[in-house]
C-alpha cells in the first residue's frame, strides 16, 4: 500500500454543513424568509418524490424543494408541513465525481436553486438568471 489514507466519500453531516453555510450566505431580505425552512440530507429521493417529478433514475435528482412559494402563502395557512429543502447525497456525490466541480460549489448551487423555488422561481427563471450572471 502506498501509505495514503483511503478515500472516504463525504457523509450526510458534511453535506449538511456545506448546505447550512450556503443558506447562511444568502443575503437579506431573502434571509428573513428562510428561518423556518427545514434542511434534510438523505441518500436518495423516495419513490413518491421521484414519481411525482417523473424521474426514473434516483441519480437524476440531487435536491428538491417541498412547500409553497413565499408569494403563495397566507396568514390563514395552518397545519401545513414546514417548507423543506431535501438534498440527496448519492446523486450529489455522483455529480461531483463526474463534473469535477468542487463539492462545496456544487452543494451551494443546489441549495441556491432550491431556495429559488422557495421564492417561486421556475427552473427556466433560475437558468436565465444564472446565464445572465455568467
PDB file of N, CA and C in Angstrom, residues 19-20 23 26 34 36-42 62-67 82-88 107 110-119:
ATOM      1  N   UNK A  19     -24.367  22.834   3.120  1.00  0.00           N
ATOM      2  CA  UNK A  19     -25.665  23.400   2.758  1.00  0.00           C
ATOM      3  C   UNK A  19     -26.065  24.508   3.731  1.00  0.00           C
ATOM      4  N   UNK A  20     -25.824  24.303   5.011  1.00  0.00           N
ATOM      5  CA  UNK A  20     -26.139  25.346   6.002  1.00  0.00           C
ATOM      6  C   UNK A  20     -25.266  26.581   5.778  1.00  0.00           C
ATOM      7  N   UNK A  23     -26.826  28.381   2.880  1.00  0.00           N
ATOM      8  CA  UNK A  23     -28.030  29.108   3.311  1.00  0.00           C
ATOM      9  C   UNK A  23     -27.656  30.383   4.068  1.00  0.00           C
ATOM     10  N   UNK A  26     -26.913  33.508   1.928  1.00  0.00           N
ATOM     11  CA  UNK A  26     -27.972  34.149   1.142  1.00  0.00           C
ATOM     12  C   UNK A  26     -28.296  35.489   1.801  1.00  0.00           C
ATOM     13  N   UNK A  34     -36.157  32.527   5.236  1.00  0.00           N
ATOM     14  CA  UNK A  34     -35.581  31.188   5.242  1.00  0.00           C
ATOM     15  C   UNK A  34     -35.477  30.566   6.626  1.00  0.00           C
ATOM     16  N   UNK A  36     -37.535  29.400   8.733  1.00  0.00           N
ATOM     17  CA  UNK A  36     -38.378  28.244   9.050  1.00  0.00           C
ATOM     18  C   UNK A  36     -38.216  27.089   8.062  1.00  0.00           C
ATOM     19  N   UNK A  37     -37.331  27.240   7.080  1.00  0.00           N
ATOM     20  CA  UNK A  37     -37.122  26.177   6.105  1.00  0.00           C
ATOM     21  C   UNK A  37     -36.267  25.086   6.746  1.00  0.00           C
ATOM     22  N   UNK A  38     -36.720  23.849   6.631  1.00  0.00           N
ATOM     23  CA  UNK A  38     -36.019  22.701   7.201  1.00  0.00           C
ATOM     24  C   UNK A  38     -35.109  22.116   6.121  1.00  0.00           C
ATOM     25  N   UNK A  39     -33.875  21.850   6.487  1.00  0.00           N
ATOM     26  CA  UNK A  39     -32.904  21.256   5.577  1.00  0.00           C
ATOM     27  C   UNK A  39     -32.731  19.787   5.943  1.00  0.00           C
ATOM     28  N   UNK A  40     -32.876  18.905   4.941  1.00  0.00           N
ATOM     29  CA  UNK A  40     -32.803  17.461   5.165  1.00  0.00           C
ATOM     30  C   UNK A  40     -31.849  16.861   4.126  1.00  0.00           C
ATOM     31  N   UNK A  41     -30.890  16.071   4.582  1.00  0.00           N
ATOM     32  CA  UNK A  41     -29.990  15.365   3.675  1.00  0.00           C
ATOM     33  C   UNK A  41     -30.288  13.880   3.790  1.00  0.00           C
ATOM     34  N   UNK A  42     -30.601  13.276   2.648  1.00  0.00           N
ATOM     35  CA  UNK A  42     -30.902  11.844   2.582  1.00  0.00           C
ATOM     36  C   UNK A  42     -30.038  11.219   1.494  1.00  0.00           C
ATOM     37  N   UNK A  62     -30.761  15.654  -7.382  1.00  0.00           N
ATOM     38  CA  UNK A  62     -29.813  15.973  -6.307  1.00  0.00           C
ATOM     39  C   UNK A  62     -30.444  16.816  -5.208  1.00  0.00           C
ATOM     40  N   UNK A  63     -31.579  17.437  -5.495  1.00  0.00           N
ATOM     41  CA  UNK A  63     -32.243  18.243  -4.477  1.00  0.00           C
ATOM     42  C   UNK A  63     -33.649  18.593  -4.918  1.00  0.00           C
ATOM     43  N   UNK A  64     -34.493  18.903  -3.936  1.00  0.00           N
ATOM     44  CA  UNK A  64     -35.866  19.296  -4.241  1.00  0.00           C
ATOM     45  C   UNK A  64     -36.403  20.162  -3.102  1.00  0.00           C
ATOM     46  N   UNK A  65     -37.253  21.088  -3.475  1.00  0.00           N
ATOM     47  CA  UNK A  65     -37.939  21.945  -2.507  1.00  0.00           C
ATOM     48  C   UNK A  65     -39.359  21.424  -2.349  1.00  0.00           C
ATOM     49  N   UNK A  66     -39.776  21.202  -1.115  1.00  0.00           N
ATOM     50  CA  UNK A  66     -41.157  20.818  -0.811  1.00  0.00           C
ATOM     51  C   UNK A  66     -41.785  21.948   0.000  1.00  0.00           C
ATOM     52  N   UNK A  67     -42.829  22.518  -0.516  1.00  0.00           N
ATOM     53  CA  UNK A  67     -43.524  23.586   0.191  1.00  0.00           C
ATOM     54  C   UNK A  67     -44.192  24.524  -0.792  1.00  0.00           C
ATOM     55  N   UNK A  82     -43.798  22.135   7.409  1.00  0.00           N
ATOM     56  CA  UNK A  82     -42.874  23.232   7.121  1.00  0.00           C
ATOM     57  C   UNK A  82     -42.266  23.073   5.734  1.00  0.00           C
ATOM     58  N   UNK A  83     -41.834  24.186   5.162  1.00  0.00           N
ATOM     59  CA  UNK A  83     -41.121  24.122   3.886  1.00  0.00           C
ATOM     60  C   UNK A  83     -39.824  23.366   4.119  1.00  0.00           C
ATOM     61  N   UNK A  84     -39.451  22.541   3.128  1.00  0.00           N
ATOM     62  CA  UNK A  84     -38.272  21.702   3.286  1.00  0.00           C
ATOM     63  C   UNK A  84     -37.428  21.724   2.026  1.00  0.00           C
ATOM     64  N   UNK A  85     -36.134  21.747   2.238  1.00  0.00           N
ATOM     65  CA  UNK A  85     -35.186  21.529   1.153  1.00  0.00           C
ATOM     66  C   UNK A  85     -34.538  20.180   1.424  1.00  0.00           C
ATOM     67  N   UNK A  86     -34.731  19.265   0.486  1.00  0.00           N
ATOM     68  CA  UNK A  86     -34.127  17.937   0.582  1.00  0.00           C
ATOM     69  C   UNK A  86     -32.925  17.906  -0.350  1.00  0.00           C
ATOM     70  N   UNK A  87     -31.800  17.468   0.166  1.00  0.00           N
ATOM     71  CA  UNK A  87     -30.615  17.227  -0.645  1.00  0.00           C
ATOM     72  C   UNK A  87     -30.349  15.730  -0.623  1.00  0.00           C
ATOM     73  N   UNK A  88     -29.936  15.214  -1.781  1.00  0.00           N
ATOM     74  CA  UNK A  88     -29.733  13.772  -1.903  1.00  0.00           C
ATOM     75  C   UNK A  88     -28.250  13.481  -2.115  1.00  0.00           C
ATOM     76  N   UNK A 107     -22.799  21.938  -3.913  1.00  0.00           N
ATOM     77  CA  UNK A 107     -23.838  21.998  -2.877  1.00  0.00           C
ATOM     78  C   UNK A 107     -24.428  23.404  -2.823  1.00  0.00           C
ATOM     79  N   UNK A 110     -26.883  23.838  -5.696  1.00  0.00           N
ATOM     80  CA  UNK A 110     -28.140  23.111  -5.476  1.00  0.00           C
ATOM     81  C   UNK A 110     -28.993  23.836  -4.440  1.00  0.00           C
ATOM     82  N   UNK A 111     -28.387  24.284  -3.350  1.00  0.00           N
ATOM     83  CA  UNK A 111     -29.140  24.990  -2.300  1.00  0.00           C
ATOM     84  C   UNK A 111     -29.745  26.273  -2.855  1.00  0.00           C
ATOM     85  N   UNK A 112     -28.950  27.062  -3.579  1.00  0.00           N
ATOM     86  CA  UNK A 112     -29.467  28.311  -4.148  1.00  0.00           C
ATOM     87  C   UNK A 112     -30.617  28.014  -5.107  1.00  0.00           C
ATOM     88  N   UNK A 113     -30.478  26.959  -5.885  1.00  0.00           N
ATOM     89  CA  UNK A 113     -31.545  26.562  -6.817  1.00  0.00           C
ATOM     90  C   UNK A 113     -32.829  26.231  -6.058  1.00  0.00           C
ATOM     91  N   UNK A 114     -32.725  25.460  -4.991  1.00  0.00           N
ATOM     92  CA  UNK A 114     -33.923  25.085  -4.229  1.00  0.00           C
ATOM     93  C   UNK A 114     -34.501  26.285  -3.479  1.00  0.00           C
ATOM     94  N   UNK A 115     -33.648  27.182  -3.004  1.00  0.00           N
ATOM     95  CA  UNK A 115     -34.139  28.421  -2.384  1.00  0.00           C
ATOM     96  C   UNK A 115     -34.904  29.234  -3.426  1.00  0.00           C
ATOM     97  N   UNK A 116     -34.441  29.216  -4.664  1.00  0.00           N
ATOM     98  CA  UNK A 116     -35.174  29.895  -5.740  1.00  0.00           C
ATOM     99  C   UNK A 116     -36.596  29.380  -5.859  1.00  0.00           C
ATOM    100  N   UNK A 117     -36.775  28.067  -5.719  1.00  0.00           N
ATOM    101  CA  UNK A 117     -38.134  27.507  -5.744  1.00  0.00           C
ATOM    102  C   UNK A 117     -38.942  28.005  -4.542  1.00  0.00           C
ATOM    103  N   UNK A 118     -38.294  28.169  -3.404  1.00  0.00           N
ATOM    104  CA  UNK A 118     -38.963  28.700  -2.209  1.00  0.00           C
ATOM    105  C   UNK A 118     -39.550  30.087  -2.503  1.00  0.00           C
ATOM    106  N   UNK A 119     -38.863  30.837  -3.348  1.00  0.00           N
ATOM    107  CA  UNK A 119     -39.331  32.175  -3.698  1.00  0.00           C
ATOM    108  C   UNK A 119     -40.182  32.189  -4.963  1.00  0.00           C
TER     109      UNK A 119
END
